[in-house]
Amino acid sequence: MVRRPVVIVGTRTPLESSEAGSQSGDVRQGLRCGGRVIDRLVRAQDTDPWAIPRAPSDGEAVVLVHQRRVGTVDDTLFDELTGLALAAGAQVLARLHARRHRPEPGGFLGKGKTLELAGLVESHCATLVIVDQRLSPIQERNMERVIRCRVIDRTRLILDIFALRARSREGQLQVELAQLRYLSTRLVRGWSHLERQRGGIGLRGPGETQLETDRRLLGNRIARLKKQLERVRAHRSLVRRGREKLPLVSMVGYTNAGKSSLFNGLTAANVLVADQLFATLDPTIRKTELAGIGTVLLSDTVGFIQGLPTTLIEAFRGTLEEVRLSNLLLHVVDMSDPQHLEHSHQVEETLEEIGAGAIPRIVVLNKIDQVDMVASVRRFGTGEVRSVAVSAATGEGMTGLQGVIAERLRGVRVLKRLRLPPTSYRLRAQVYSLARVESERIDEDGHCVLDIEIGAASEGRLAAQKEFDVAYWAD
Ligand SMILES: Nc1nc2c(ncn2[C@@H]2O[C@H](COP(=O)(O)OP(=O)(O)OP(=O)(O)O)[C@@H](O)[C@H]2O)c(=O)[nH]1
Ligand SMILES: [Mg+2]
């Protein structure tokens, strides 16, 4: 018998378990859904008599929903959400798209589409619906009531993936903070336990509502987390001060663009590379040698995505600080991604948002082995590097990229403040020979405070002087 997958509306990941495995899956699914599973199997065979009825082998069974105002609707719309759902460990069973001028304030989808969704949930025994757009708490709750299934939006899904991936203490605290902040916007009236709580002696009269209690508890937890984060960050900034003398180059880009692959290629490191959204969450920093520059720090960090929740950006301030303090950014673009232009804009917007908009950057066009491109360095009319085409997979163009990084670092100049002890005459003379001094003054302790503009390579040379101490860099 020819093996054909179950007919499922718009499914991209046909259920992949073996025939034998699928039967046990059916039983499991049957237990979970009661009589509905029989209905589903019968229906599947109605539409395709050759179909082998199979149920999801593992992962939460989800239906994806995308609603847009205008434009054509096709299945590529779901690519990113599918990637996110898979990254969260879901099993995508069906997808529903809708077009509506404005989301229904009460229920997000229109009536007809909500019923269609309820049908899909029922027929696929789904346990979760993921909506690609942001939902208000009311919309979420109303949808859940009609569909009789848990509903989450894109923001909550991204938060969930981050929670799964966070390994470092700082990462975990940041995710928890973002989740609590998200939750605090979801505390709405309308739950059955909202009556006034009964007060005891001295607490009679109008007590606190459950909602108020929840808010207060959340507020306390958020405040505690913030304090813990401050402590972890204080430690990180100490570490950072220690390496301030070396130029810092950070990889930035859309998630899955190949940042970690390039990072490994440039530093001979072995950080996780995976065809998965948000494979990297915690930043990694490695030293690498560049001809004509010397030692440089390279940092690999979390990728960006369209609609990155603001709560996450705020909570990840610490991680993103690395990006903000960089001397140079490598903006990695996945050339095999049909939406790479749109995604590059998103990255640029996020860089602005985190205060890294003015940092010099090189656009690295990656994955050229997947498209019709050859390794090359493109320049503006002024001779300045515009982009470098490479493939982290084949290694094509990597030497060129190293050359360009060195070239840009030589040209990158940063504004810094130095506070030298009263007797550092030789060091002060070095500063004048290596940097452009904007201003100089003597402070109340007799220290010499210099505001300078200095190139990254010269900065390294100055910091390498015997009498130099990193504590001389003033904030
Ligand atoms: N064909 C091809 N695949 C590549 C190339 N560079 C990276 N990849 C693949 O793209 C996928 C994502 O690579 P990563 O290096 O993990 O991407 P990332 O930007 O670090 O992703 P996140 O950490 O999830 O944001 C992996 O499957 C890589 O093997 C390349 O030049 N060519
Ligand atoms: Mg990565």
Short mmCIF file of C-alpha atoms and ligand atoms in Angstrom, two decimals:
data_model
loop_
_atom_site.label_atom_id
_atom_site.label_comp_id
_atom_site.label_asym_id
_atom_site.label_seq_id
_atom_site.Cartn_x
_atom_site.Cartn_y
_atom_site.Cartn_z
CA MET A 1 0.00 0.00 0.00
CA VAL A 2 1.28 3.43 -0.87
CA ARG A 3 2.06 5.41 2.25
CA ARG A 4 0.25 8.69 2.15
CA PRO A 5 0.03 11.17 4.98
CA VAL A 6 -3.24 12.07 6.59
CA VAL A 7 -4.95 14.90 4.78
CA ILE A 8 -4.53 17.85 7.02
CA VAL A 9 -5.35 21.41 6.10
CA GLY A 10 -2.14 23.21 5.21
CA THR A 11 0.11 20.94 7.27
CA ARG A 12 3.81 21.35 6.49
CA THR A 13 5.06 18.68 8.78
CA PRO A 14 3.14 15.56 8.00
CA LEU A 15 3.06 13.31 10.96
CA GLU A 16 6.26 11.42 10.66
CA SER A 17 6.00 8.46 12.97
CA SER A 18 6.26 4.99 11.52
CA GLU A 19 3.12 3.01 10.87
CA ALA A 20 3.60 0.86 13.94
CA GLY A 21 4.51 3.83 16.07
CA SER A 22 1.59 5.76 14.76
CA GLN A 23 -0.87 3.21 15.95
CA SER A 24 0.31 3.52 19.50
CA GLY A 25 0.22 7.26 18.91
CA ASP A 26 -3.39 6.94 17.86
CA VAL A 27 -4.20 5.11 21.06
CA ARG A 28 -2.49 7.78 23.11
CA GLN A 29 -4.24 10.47 21.19
CA GLY A 30 -7.49 8.60 21.52
CA LEU A 31 -7.11 8.50 25.26
CA ARG A 32 -6.49 12.19 25.28
CA CYS A 33 -9.39 13.16 23.04
CA GLY A 34 -11.94 10.54 23.87
CA GLY A 35 -14.43 9.83 21.11
CA ARG A 36 -13.29 12.76 19.00
CA VAL A 37 -10.30 10.87 17.68
CA ILE A 38 -12.51 8.30 16.00
CA ASP A 39 -14.39 11.08 14.36
CA ARG A 40 -11.13 12.58 13.14
CA LEU A 41 -9.80 9.35 11.75
CA VAL A 42 -13.03 8.62 9.97
CA ARG A 43 -13.09 12.12 8.54
CA ALA A 44 -9.49 11.84 7.32
CA GLN A 45 -10.33 8.63 5.52
CA ASP A 46 -13.46 10.17 4.07
CA THR A 47 -11.37 12.75 2.29
CA ASP A 48 -8.65 10.34 1.25
CA PRO A 49 -9.44 6.64 1.32
CA TRP A 50 -5.73 5.77 1.01
CA ALA A 51 -4.65 7.86 3.91
CA ILE A 52 -3.01 6.09 6.80
CA PRO A 53 -4.53 7.68 9.86
CA ARG A 54 -1.71 8.82 12.08
CA ALA A 55 -1.67 10.92 15.17
CA PRO A 56 1.13 13.11 16.45
CA SER A 57 3.84 11.06 18.06
CA ASP A 58 5.03 13.74 20.47
CA GLY A 59 5.06 17.48 21.08
CA GLU A 60 2.05 19.60 21.91
CA ALA A 61 -0.55 19.42 19.11
CA VAL A 62 -1.03 22.93 17.77
CA VAL A 63 -3.00 24.85 15.19
CA LEU A 64 -1.43 28.06 13.86
CA VAL A 65 -3.43 31.17 13.05
CA HIS A 66 -2.36 34.16 10.99
CA GLN A 67 -4.64 37.09 10.33
CA ARG A 68 -3.68 39.97 8.09
CA ARG A 69 -5.37 43.12 6.89
CA VAL A 70 -4.41 43.17 3.25
CA GLY A 71 -2.31 41.31 0.74
CA THR A 72 -2.33 37.84 -0.63
CA VAL A 73 -2.41 34.94 1.70
CA ASP A 74 -0.15 32.00 1.01
CA ASP A 75 1.53 29.27 2.98
CA THR A 76 4.93 31.04 3.22
CA LEU A 77 3.19 33.38 5.67
CA PHE A 78 3.40 30.58 8.16
CA ASP A 79 7.09 29.77 7.71
CA GLU A 80 8.33 31.86 10.58
CA LEU A 81 5.54 30.97 12.99
CA THR A 82 6.02 27.30 12.13
CA GLY A 83 9.75 27.66 12.86
CA LEU A 84 8.95 29.29 16.19
CA ALA A 85 6.39 26.64 17.09
CA LEU A 86 8.85 23.86 16.27
CA ALA A 87 11.54 25.62 18.30
CA ALA A 88 9.14 25.48 21.24
CA GLY A 89 8.71 21.74 20.70
CA ALA A 90 5.25 21.83 19.15
CA GLN A 91 3.73 19.55 16.57
CA VAL A 92 2.05 21.67 13.89
CA LEU A 93 -1.14 19.98 12.75
CA ALA A 94 -3.03 22.65 10.87
CA ARG A 95 -2.93 26.26 9.88
CA LEU A 96 -5.66 28.79 9.41
CA HIS A 97 -5.34 32.14 7.76
CA ALA A 98 -7.79 34.95 7.79
CA ARG A 99 -8.07 38.39 6.25
CA ARG A 100 -9.84 41.09 8.12
CA HIS A 101 -9.64 44.83 7.91
CA ARG A 102 -9.35 45.17 11.67
CA PRO A 103 -9.10 42.42 14.30
CA GLU A 104 -12.39 41.86 16.09
CA PRO A 105 -11.85 43.67 19.44
CA GLY A 106 -13.65 40.98 21.41
CA GLY A 107 -12.49 37.81 19.72
CA PHE A 108 -9.70 38.72 17.26
CA LEU A 109 -11.11 36.55 14.43
CA GLY A 110 -14.53 37.02 12.90
CA LYS A 111 -17.34 34.67 13.83
CA GLY A 112 -17.02 32.41 10.81
CA LYS A 113 -13.27 32.01 11.17
CA THR A 114 -13.59 31.34 14.89
CA LEU A 115 -15.97 28.50 14.15
CA GLU A 116 -13.65 27.20 11.45
CA LEU A 117 -10.82 27.28 13.95
CA ALA A 118 -12.92 25.47 16.54
CA GLY A 119 -13.57 22.79 13.89
CA LEU A 120 -9.86 22.43 13.15
CA VAL A 121 -9.00 22.18 16.82
CA GLU A 122 -11.61 19.55 17.31
CA SER A 123 -10.78 17.49 14.26
CA HIS A 124 -7.04 17.51 14.97
CA CYS A 125 -7.40 17.07 18.70
CA ALA A 126 -5.20 20.14 19.10
CA THR A 127 -4.38 21.28 22.60
CA LEU A 128 -3.01 24.69 21.72
CA VAL A 129 -3.70 27.48 19.24
CA ILE A 130 -0.89 29.89 18.43
CA VAL A 131 -1.79 33.24 16.89
CA ASP A 132 0.91 35.08 14.91
CA GLN A 133 -0.31 38.51 15.99
CA ARG A 134 -0.55 40.13 19.37
CA LEU A 135 -3.74 39.35 21.29
CA SER A 136 -5.31 41.43 23.98
CA PRO A 137 -6.10 39.49 27.18
CA ILE A 138 -9.80 39.79 26.39
CA GLN A 139 -9.38 38.44 22.87
CA GLU A 140 -7.32 35.56 24.21
CA ARG A 141 -9.91 34.66 26.80
CA ASN A 142 -12.88 34.96 24.47
CA MET A 143 -11.20 32.78 21.86
CA GLU A 144 -10.44 30.18 24.49
CA ARG A 145 -14.07 30.14 25.57
CA VAL A 146 -15.39 29.48 22.08
CA ILE A 147 -12.65 27.17 20.85
CA ARG A 148 -12.32 25.33 24.15
CA CYS A 149 -8.58 25.16 23.81
CA ARG A 150 -5.63 27.15 25.15
CA VAL A 151 -4.72 30.15 22.99
CA ILE A 152 -1.41 32.03 23.06
CA ASP A 153 0.02 34.78 20.89
CA ARG A 154 3.40 35.24 19.22
CA THR A 155 4.84 37.17 22.15
CA ARG A 156 4.10 34.41 24.61
CA LEU A 157 5.51 31.83 22.22
CA ILE A 158 8.80 33.74 21.88
CA LEU A 159 8.99 34.14 25.65
CA ASP A 160 8.47 30.41 25.97
CA ILE A 161 11.33 29.61 23.58
CA PHE A 162 13.59 31.98 25.45
CA ALA A 163 12.64 30.27 28.71
CA LEU A 164 13.54 26.91 27.18
CA ARG A 165 16.92 28.09 25.93
CA ALA A 166 18.21 30.32 28.72
CA ARG A 167 21.22 28.64 30.31
CA SER A 168 23.14 31.36 32.13
CA ARG A 169 21.93 32.81 35.41
CA GLU A 170 21.53 36.23 33.81
CA GLY A 171 19.65 34.76 30.86
CA GLN A 172 17.23 32.92 33.12
CA LEU A 173 16.60 35.97 35.28
CA GLN A 174 16.04 38.12 32.21
CA VAL A 175 13.51 35.70 30.74
CA GLU A 176 11.65 35.37 34.00
CA LEU A 177 11.49 39.13 34.32
CA ALA A 178 10.11 39.44 30.79
CA GLN A 179 7.55 36.73 31.46
CA LEU A 180 6.37 38.37 34.67
CA ARG A 181 6.08 41.73 32.96
CA TYR A 182 4.05 40.12 30.22
CA LEU A 183 1.89 38.41 32.78
CA SER A 184 1.30 41.63 34.68
CA THR A 185 -0.34 43.08 31.57
CA ARG A 186 -2.60 40.03 31.41
CA LEU A 187 -4.13 40.36 34.83
CA VAL A 188 -7.64 41.36 33.98
CA ARG A 189 -10.90 41.39 35.78
CA GLY A 190 -13.43 38.75 35.10
CA TRP A 191 -12.14 35.68 36.87
CA SER A 192 -14.50 33.98 39.26
CA HIS A 193 -12.19 34.38 42.24
CA LEU A 194 -12.30 38.14 42.21
CA GLU A 195 -14.67 38.67 45.12
CA ARG A 196 -13.29 40.63 47.99
CA GLN A 197 -11.19 38.44 50.18
CA ARG A 198 -12.53 38.00 53.66
CA GLY A 199 -10.58 39.93 56.23
CA GLY A 200 -9.71 38.62 59.73
CA ILE A 201 -9.47 40.68 62.92
CA GLY A 202 -8.21 44.07 61.98
CA LEU A 203 -8.72 43.25 58.34
CA ARG A 204 -12.49 43.63 58.21
CA GLY A 205 -14.09 45.93 55.73
CA PRO A 206 -13.19 46.15 52.12
CA GLY A 207 -10.28 43.75 51.72
CA GLU A 208 -7.99 43.36 48.79
CA THR A 209 -9.41 41.77 45.67
CA GLN A 210 -7.69 38.71 44.31
CA LEU A 211 -6.63 40.85 41.39
CA GLU A 212 -4.96 43.35 43.69
CA THR A 213 -3.23 40.55 45.57
CA ASP A 214 -2.00 39.03 42.32
CA ARG A 215 -0.71 42.41 41.16
CA ARG A 216 1.07 43.01 44.44
CA LEU A 217 2.69 39.57 44.45
CA LEU A 218 3.80 39.99 40.88
CA GLY A 219 5.15 43.45 41.67
CA ASN A 220 7.16 42.05 44.58
CA ARG A 221 8.58 39.25 42.49
CA ILE A 222 9.52 41.68 39.70
CA ALA A 223 11.28 43.95 42.18
CA ARG A 224 13.20 40.99 43.64
CA LEU A 225 14.24 39.77 40.19
CA LYS A 226 15.44 43.24 39.24
CA LYS A 227 17.66 43.34 42.32
CA GLN A 228 19.12 39.91 41.55
CA LEU A 229 19.76 41.00 37.96
CA GLU A 230 21.52 44.15 39.15
CA ARG A 231 23.90 42.01 41.18
CA VAL A 232 24.67 39.67 38.27
CA ARG A 233 25.14 42.68 36.00
CA ALA A 234 27.47 44.43 38.40
CA HIS A 235 29.69 41.35 38.21
CA ARG A 236 29.49 41.33 34.42
CA SER A 237 30.44 44.97 34.18
CA LEU A 238 33.53 44.22 36.30
CA VAL A 239 34.49 41.49 33.85
CA ARG A 240 33.78 43.88 31.01
CA ARG A 241 36.07 46.53 32.42
CA GLY A 242 38.84 43.96 32.46
CA ARG A 243 38.63 43.44 28.73
CA GLU A 244 37.78 46.94 27.73
CA LYS A 245 41.18 47.50 26.23
CA LEU A 246 40.51 45.12 23.33
CA PRO A 247 38.35 46.04 20.35
CA LEU A 248 34.95 44.32 20.50
CA VAL A 249 33.21 43.05 17.37
CA SER A 250 29.64 41.69 17.73
CA MET A 251 27.64 39.50 15.39
CA VAL A 252 24.09 40.72 15.00
CA GLY A 253 21.31 39.62 12.69
CA TYR A 254 18.01 37.91 12.27
CA THR A 255 17.65 34.62 14.07
CA ASN A 256 19.02 31.64 12.06
CA ALA A 257 21.06 33.91 9.74
CA GLY A 258 24.24 31.97 10.53
CA LYS A 259 25.82 34.17 13.22
CA SER A 260 27.08 31.28 15.33
CA SER A 261 28.42 29.48 12.24
CA LEU A 262 30.41 32.57 11.26
CA PHE A 263 31.52 33.06 14.84
CA ASN A 264 32.86 29.50 14.91
CA GLY A 265 34.55 30.03 11.56
CA LEU A 266 36.26 33.22 12.72
CA THR A 267 37.30 32.05 16.17
CA ALA A 268 37.65 28.25 15.88
CA ALA A 269 35.11 28.08 18.72
CA ASN A 270 32.43 25.44 18.93
CA VAL A 271 29.22 27.22 19.92
CA LEU A 272 25.90 25.59 19.11
CA VAL A 273 24.81 25.85 15.49
CA ALA A 274 21.32 24.63 14.71
CA ASP A 275 18.70 25.06 12.06
CA GLN A 276 16.42 26.42 14.70
CA LEU A 277 15.15 29.85 15.69
CA PHE A 278 16.89 31.25 18.77
CA ALA A 279 19.48 28.50 19.05
CA THR A 280 21.72 31.08 20.74
CA LEU A 281 20.50 33.01 23.71
CA ASP A 282 23.41 33.59 26.02
CA PRO A 283 26.28 35.59 24.61
CA THR A 284 29.68 34.02 24.04
CA ILE A 285 32.89 36.02 23.70
CA ARG A 286 36.13 34.71 22.21
CA LYS A 287 39.46 36.22 21.33
CA THR A 288 40.69 36.08 17.79
CA GLU A 289 43.84 37.36 16.06
CA LEU A 290 43.54 39.70 13.12
CA ALA A 291 46.49 40.58 10.91
CA GLY A 292 47.58 44.17 11.46
CA ILE A 293 45.28 44.65 14.48
CA GLY A 294 46.26 42.00 16.98
CA THR A 295 43.84 40.46 19.44
CA VAL A 296 40.18 41.28 18.98
CA LEU A 297 37.13 40.15 20.96
CA LEU A 298 34.33 38.61 18.95
CA SER A 299 30.88 38.20 20.47
CA ASP A 300 28.04 35.93 19.37
CA THR A 301 24.65 36.74 20.79
CA VAL A 302 20.90 36.36 20.57
CA GLY A 303 19.29 36.92 17.18
CA PHE A 304 16.51 39.37 16.45
CA ILE A 305 13.07 38.68 15.05
CA GLN A 306 10.14 40.62 13.73
CA GLY A 307 7.95 41.72 16.60
CA LEU A 308 10.52 40.97 19.30
CA PRO A 309 8.50 41.63 22.44
CA THR A 310 9.48 44.92 24.07
CA THR A 311 9.40 43.22 27.44
CA LEU A 312 12.16 40.96 26.14
CA ILE A 313 14.23 43.81 24.74
CA GLU A 314 13.98 45.58 28.08
CA ALA A 315 14.77 42.45 30.05
CA PHE A 316 17.70 41.56 27.78
CA ARG A 317 19.26 44.98 28.26
CA GLY A 318 22.23 43.30 29.94
CA THR A 319 22.87 40.88 27.10
CA LEU A 320 22.35 43.54 24.47
CA GLU A 321 24.76 45.81 26.31
CA GLU A 322 27.54 43.80 24.66
CA VAL A 323 26.19 44.92 21.31
CA ARG A 324 25.88 48.53 22.44
CA LEU A 325 29.48 48.63 23.63
CA SER A 326 30.90 47.15 20.44
CA ASN A 327 33.39 48.98 18.24
CA LEU A 328 32.08 47.22 15.15
CA LEU A 329 29.00 45.18 14.28
CA LEU A 330 28.81 42.38 11.73
CA HIS A 331 25.23 42.40 10.49
CA VAL A 332 24.75 38.84 9.22
CA VAL A 333 22.10 38.38 6.51
CA ASP A 334 20.80 35.02 5.30
CA MET A 335 20.81 35.38 1.51
CA SER A 336 18.86 32.15 1.06
CA ASP A 337 15.92 33.66 2.95
CA PRO A 338 13.41 35.16 0.50
CA GLN A 339 12.52 37.77 3.10
CA HIS A 340 16.08 38.81 3.88
CA LEU A 341 15.50 42.48 2.97
CA GLU A 342 12.53 42.81 5.29
CA HIS A 343 14.43 41.00 8.01
CA SER A 344 17.47 43.28 7.62
CA HIS A 345 15.20 46.28 8.17
CA GLN A 346 13.89 44.66 11.32
CA VAL A 347 17.44 44.17 12.57
CA GLU A 348 18.32 47.79 11.83
CA GLU A 349 15.21 48.94 13.70
CA THR A 350 16.05 46.82 16.71
CA LEU A 351 19.62 48.14 16.70
CA GLU A 352 18.24 51.68 16.82
CA GLU A 353 15.89 50.69 19.61
CA ILE A 354 18.68 49.35 21.80
CA GLY A 355 20.90 52.37 21.17
CA ALA A 356 23.35 50.68 18.80
CA GLY A 357 22.22 52.49 15.67
CA ALA A 358 25.36 54.59 15.32
CA ILE A 359 27.95 51.83 15.67
CA PRO A 360 29.90 51.18 12.45
CA ARG A 361 28.92 47.98 10.75
CA ILE A 362 29.74 45.56 7.97
CA VAL A 363 26.89 43.74 6.26
CA VAL A 364 27.85 40.08 5.87
CA LEU A 365 25.83 38.34 3.17
CA ASN A 366 25.91 34.72 4.33
CA LYS A 367 24.83 31.37 2.83
CA ILE A 368 25.90 32.33 -0.70
CA ASP A 369 26.36 28.60 -1.40
CA GLN A 370 22.55 28.44 -1.43
CA VAL A 371 22.08 31.21 -3.97
CA ASP A 372 23.67 32.34 -7.20
CA MET A 373 26.44 34.47 -5.66
CA VAL A 374 30.20 34.37 -5.38
CA ALA A 375 32.39 35.47 -2.49
CA SER A 376 33.14 39.16 -2.89
CA VAL A 377 33.66 42.47 -1.12
CA ARG A 378 31.43 45.32 -2.30
CA ARG A 379 32.37 48.92 -1.66
CA PHE A 380 30.69 52.31 -1.76
CA GLY A 381 32.01 54.93 -4.19
CA THR A 382 34.07 56.33 -1.30
CA GLY A 383 35.91 53.01 -1.02
CA GLU A 384 34.26 52.15 2.28
CA VAL A 385 33.15 48.53 2.61
CA ARG A 386 29.46 48.05 2.00
CA SER A 387 29.06 44.29 2.24
CA VAL A 388 30.97 41.04 2.15
CA ALA A 389 29.50 37.91 0.57
CA VAL A 390 30.54 34.69 2.30
CA SER A 391 29.50 31.17 3.15
CA ALA A 392 30.15 30.04 6.68
CA ALA A 393 29.34 26.51 5.54
CA THR A 394 31.96 26.23 2.79
CA GLY A 395 34.39 28.80 4.18
CA GLU A 396 34.23 30.83 0.96
CA GLY A 397 35.04 34.49 1.51
CA MET A 398 36.09 34.07 5.15
CA THR A 399 39.64 35.34 4.60
CA GLY A 400 38.21 38.36 2.81
CA LEU A 401 35.89 38.97 5.75
CA GLN A 402 38.78 38.88 8.23
CA GLY A 403 40.65 41.42 6.09
CA VAL A 404 37.64 43.71 5.98
CA ILE A 405 37.08 43.52 9.75
CA ALA A 406 40.71 44.52 10.31
CA GLU A 407 40.36 47.33 7.79
CA ARG A 408 37.24 48.71 9.42
CA LEU A 409 38.67 48.41 12.92
CA ARG A 410 41.67 50.41 11.86
CA GLY A 411 39.29 53.14 10.72
CA VAL A 412 36.84 52.95 13.62
CA ARG A 413 37.33 55.79 16.05
CA VAL A 414 35.56 56.06 19.36
CA LEU A 415 35.11 58.81 21.90
CA LYS A 416 36.49 57.92 25.31
CA ARG A 417 37.38 59.56 28.57
CA LEU A 418 40.64 58.87 30.39
CA ARG A 419 41.49 59.80 33.95
CA LEU A 420 45.24 59.57 34.48
CA PRO A 421 47.06 59.85 37.83
CA PRO A 422 48.96 63.13 38.35
CA THR A 423 52.39 61.65 37.58
CA SER A 424 51.67 59.75 34.34
CA TYR A 425 53.55 62.14 32.08
CA ARG A 426 54.81 59.47 29.70
CA LEU A 427 51.35 57.94 29.32
CA ARG A 428 49.85 61.36 28.66
CA ALA A 429 52.40 61.92 25.89
CA GLN A 430 51.43 58.51 24.42
CA VAL A 431 47.77 59.54 24.46
CA TYR A 432 48.64 62.66 22.47
CA SER A 433 50.56 60.62 19.91
CA LEU A 434 47.88 57.91 19.48
CA ALA A 435 44.61 59.85 19.77
CA ARG A 436 43.00 63.16 18.99
CA VAL A 437 42.53 64.96 22.30
CA GLU A 438 39.29 66.93 22.41
CA SER A 439 39.71 68.42 25.86
CA GLU A 440 41.90 68.16 28.93
CA ARG A 441 41.42 69.31 32.49
CA ILE A 442 42.73 68.63 35.98
CA ASP A 443 40.09 67.44 38.44
CA GLU A 444 39.90 68.14 42.19
CA ASP A 445 42.17 65.15 42.99
CA GLY A 446 44.86 66.36 40.60
CA HIS A 447 44.03 63.68 38.03
CA CYS A 448 44.28 64.54 34.38
CA VAL A 449 40.92 64.01 32.63
CA LEU A 450 41.20 63.67 28.85
CA ASP A 451 38.34 63.37 26.35
CA ILE A 452 39.79 61.66 23.32
CA GLU A 453 38.86 60.23 19.95
CA ILE A 454 40.86 57.12 19.29
CA GLY A 455 41.00 54.30 16.71
CA ALA A 456 40.46 50.74 17.88
CA ALA A 457 43.98 49.62 17.01
CA SER A 458 45.55 52.63 18.77
CA GLU A 459 43.33 51.96 21.75
CA GLY A 460 44.81 48.47 21.95
CA ARG A 461 48.32 49.88 21.66
CA LEU A 462 47.71 52.44 24.40
CA ALA A 463 46.21 49.80 26.68
CA ALA A 464 49.23 47.57 26.11
CA GLN A 465 51.59 50.17 27.69
CA LYS A 466 53.25 48.87 30.85
CA GLU A 467 52.05 51.68 33.09
CA PHE A 468 48.48 51.60 31.75
CA ASP A 469 45.66 50.37 33.98
CA VAL A 470 42.11 49.62 32.74
CA ALA A 471 40.79 51.63 35.69
CA TYR A 472 42.05 54.77 33.85
CA TRP A 473 39.10 54.51 31.44
CA ALA A 474 36.45 56.72 33.03
CA ASP A 475 32.76 55.95 32.45
N1 LIG B 1 23.98 26.38 3.44
C1 LIG B 1 24.44 27.11 4.46
N2 LIG B 1 23.92 26.95 5.68
C2 LIG B 1 24.42 27.72 6.67
C3 LIG B 1 25.45 28.67 6.46
N3 LIG B 1 25.69 29.30 7.63
C4 LIG B 1 24.86 28.74 8.55
N4 LIG B 1 24.09 27.79 7.97
C5 LIG B 1 23.07 26.96 8.62
O1 LIG B 1 22.04 27.83 9.08
C6 LIG B 1 21.47 27.33 10.30
C7 LIG B 1 21.54 28.40 11.38
O2 LIG B 1 22.89 28.65 11.69
P1 LIG B 1 23.36 29.31 13.07
O3 LIG B 1 24.81 29.62 12.92
O4 LIG B 1 22.92 28.50 14.23
O5 LIG B 1 22.50 30.65 13.01
P2 LIG B 1 22.34 31.79 14.13
O6 LIG B 1 22.22 33.09 13.40
O7 LIG B 1 23.41 31.68 15.15
O8 LIG B 1 20.93 31.38 14.73
P3 LIG B 1 20.28 31.73 16.19
O9 LIG B 1 21.33 31.56 17.23
O10 LIG B 1 19.20 30.71 16.29
O11 LIG B 1 19.74 33.12 16.09
C8 LIG B 1 22.29 26.08 10.65
O12 LIG B 1 21.58 24.96 10.19
C9 LIG B 1 23.57 26.25 9.86
O13 LIG B 1 24.17 25.01 9.53
C10 LIG B 1 25.97 28.82 5.14
O14 LIG B 1 26.84 29.62 4.83
N5 LIG B 1 25.41 28.01 4.18
MG MG B 2 23.31 31.32 17.13
#
